[in-house]
Short mmCIF file of C-alpha atoms in Angstrom, two decimals:
data_model
loop_
_atom_site.label_atom_id
_atom_site.label_comp_id
_atom_site.label_asym_id
_atom_site.label_seq_id
_atom_site.Cartn_x
_atom_site.Cartn_y
_atom_site.Cartn_z
CA GLN A 1 109.38 83.99 103.41
CA ALA A 2 108.00 87.43 102.81
CA GLN A 3 104.41 88.50 103.30
CA LEU A 4 102.71 91.34 101.46
CA VAL A 5 99.68 93.27 102.63
CA GLU A 6 97.89 95.50 100.13
CA SER A 7 95.37 98.22 100.79
CA GLY A 8 93.64 101.09 99.05
CA GLY A 9 91.43 99.44 96.45
CA GLY A 10 87.78 100.27 96.01
CA LEU A 11 85.14 101.78 93.77
CA VAL A 12 85.86 105.06 92.01
CA GLN A 13 84.19 107.02 89.24
CA PRO A 14 85.86 107.48 85.86
CA GLY A 15 88.38 110.29 86.04
CA GLY A 16 88.92 109.74 89.74
CA SER A 17 92.00 108.76 91.69
CA LEU A 18 93.08 106.00 94.05
CA THR A 19 96.30 105.15 95.84
CA LEU A 20 97.30 101.56 96.47
CA SER A 21 99.76 100.63 99.20
CA CYS A 22 101.70 97.45 99.82
CA VAL A 23 103.87 96.70 102.84
CA ALA A 24 106.24 93.75 102.96
CA SER A 25 107.24 91.93 106.13
CA GLY A 26 109.19 88.82 107.04
CA SER A 27 112.28 88.00 104.99
CA THR A 28 112.59 91.33 103.22
CA SER A 29 116.35 91.77 103.25
CA GLY A 30 117.51 92.03 99.68
CA ILE A 31 114.36 93.34 98.04
CA SER A 32 115.28 94.44 94.56
CA ARG A 33 112.34 95.15 92.32
CA MET A 34 108.87 96.04 93.60
CA GLY A 35 105.84 96.42 91.42
CA TRP A 36 102.16 96.19 90.69
CA TYR A 37 100.37 93.85 88.30
CA ARG A 38 96.70 93.60 87.49
CA GLN A 39 94.33 91.01 86.15
CA ALA A 40 90.93 91.72 84.68
CA PRO A 41 88.31 88.99 84.24
CA GLY A 42 89.15 86.79 81.27
CA LYS A 43 92.52 88.44 80.74
CA GLN A 44 96.11 87.60 81.58
CA ARG A 45 97.91 89.25 84.45
CA GLU A 46 99.83 92.25 83.18
CA LEU A 47 102.51 94.58 84.48
CA VAL A 48 101.20 97.93 85.64
CA ALA A 49 104.40 99.44 87.01
CA SER A 50 107.65 98.46 88.66
CA ILE A 51 110.47 100.20 90.47
CA THR A 52 113.99 99.03 91.22
CA SER A 53 115.87 99.53 94.45
CA GLY A 54 117.63 102.41 92.73
CA GLY A 55 114.38 104.09 91.77
CA VAL A 56 114.25 103.19 88.10
CA THR A 57 110.62 102.90 87.04
CA ASN A 58 108.85 101.04 84.28
CA TYR A 59 105.19 101.41 83.27
CA GLY A 60 102.75 99.52 81.15
CA ASP A 61 101.77 101.39 78.02
CA SER A 62 98.14 101.73 79.06
CA VAL A 63 98.93 103.51 82.34
CA ARG A 64 102.00 105.58 81.47
CA GLY A 65 101.37 109.22 82.27
CA ARG A 66 98.41 108.47 84.56
CA PHE A 67 99.90 106.20 87.23
CA THR A 68 102.94 106.82 89.42
CA ILE A 69 104.82 104.17 91.36
CA SER A 70 106.99 104.96 94.36
CA ARG A 71 108.63 103.09 97.19
CA ASP A 72 109.83 103.65 100.73
CA ASN A 73 112.77 101.35 101.34
CA ALA A 74 112.80 102.06 105.07
CA LYS A 75 109.22 100.81 105.36
CA ASN A 76 109.54 98.05 102.73
CA ALA A 77 106.55 99.67 101.06
CA VAL A 78 105.50 100.35 97.50
CA TYR A 79 102.73 102.68 96.38
CA LEU A 80 100.74 103.20 93.22
CA GLN A 81 99.10 106.57 92.67
CA MET A 82 96.40 106.14 90.04
CA ASN A 83 94.93 109.23 88.38
CA SER A 84 92.48 109.74 85.53
CA LEU A 85 91.10 106.27 86.07
CA LYS A 86 89.17 104.61 83.26
CA PRO A 87 86.67 101.75 83.30
CA GLU A 88 89.29 99.59 81.57
CA ASP A 89 91.50 99.97 84.65
CA THR A 90 89.04 97.77 86.52
CA ALA A 91 90.92 94.70 87.75
CA VAL A 92 92.41 92.97 90.75
CA TYR A 93 95.72 94.63 91.47
CA TYR A 94 98.55 92.54 92.90
CA CYS A 95 101.66 93.72 94.65
CA ASN A 96 104.88 91.94 93.70
CA ILE A 97 108.36 92.01 95.15
CA VAL A 98 111.56 90.26 94.13
CA VAL A 99 113.86 89.18 96.95
CA PHE A 100 117.08 88.02 95.34
CA VAL A 101 115.55 85.76 92.65
CA ARG A 102 112.31 84.84 94.39
CA ASN A 103 108.96 86.42 93.59
CA TYR A 104 106.35 87.14 96.23
CA TRP A 105 102.77 88.18 95.62
CA GLY A 106 100.10 89.92 97.62
CA GLN A 107 96.56 88.63 97.90
CA GLY A 108 95.23 91.25 95.51
CA THR A 109 92.97 94.26 95.93
CA GLN A 110 89.98 95.03 93.73
CA VAL A 111 89.84 98.30 91.85
CA THR A 112 86.55 99.08 90.12
CA VAL A 113 86.11 102.14 87.95
CA SER A 114 82.46 102.75 87.23
CA SER A 115 79.86 105.47 87.28
#
């Protein structure tokens, strides 16, 4: 079993920035893909960004060019730098890792973009 702990969410004004962090512990040997998803009220969970063990990144269309995902393999950590935030970015953000073929999820962290 792997456990994920997220941090960094909060309230930010439109145009502002936030950085989310997620650290994995437990059975983390063999982590392949790491990523972030989000879910807004009344909407389905969607991919925000992902990164492979080799550093290949993938972004959702709505965040490409504004968000940057990175990872520190030594720390089993993944980060999401969010710039130029918009009200429509408001959601609960979930960290996700894939260990071999098994998915693990964090508890979620709230990001609210509002003036």
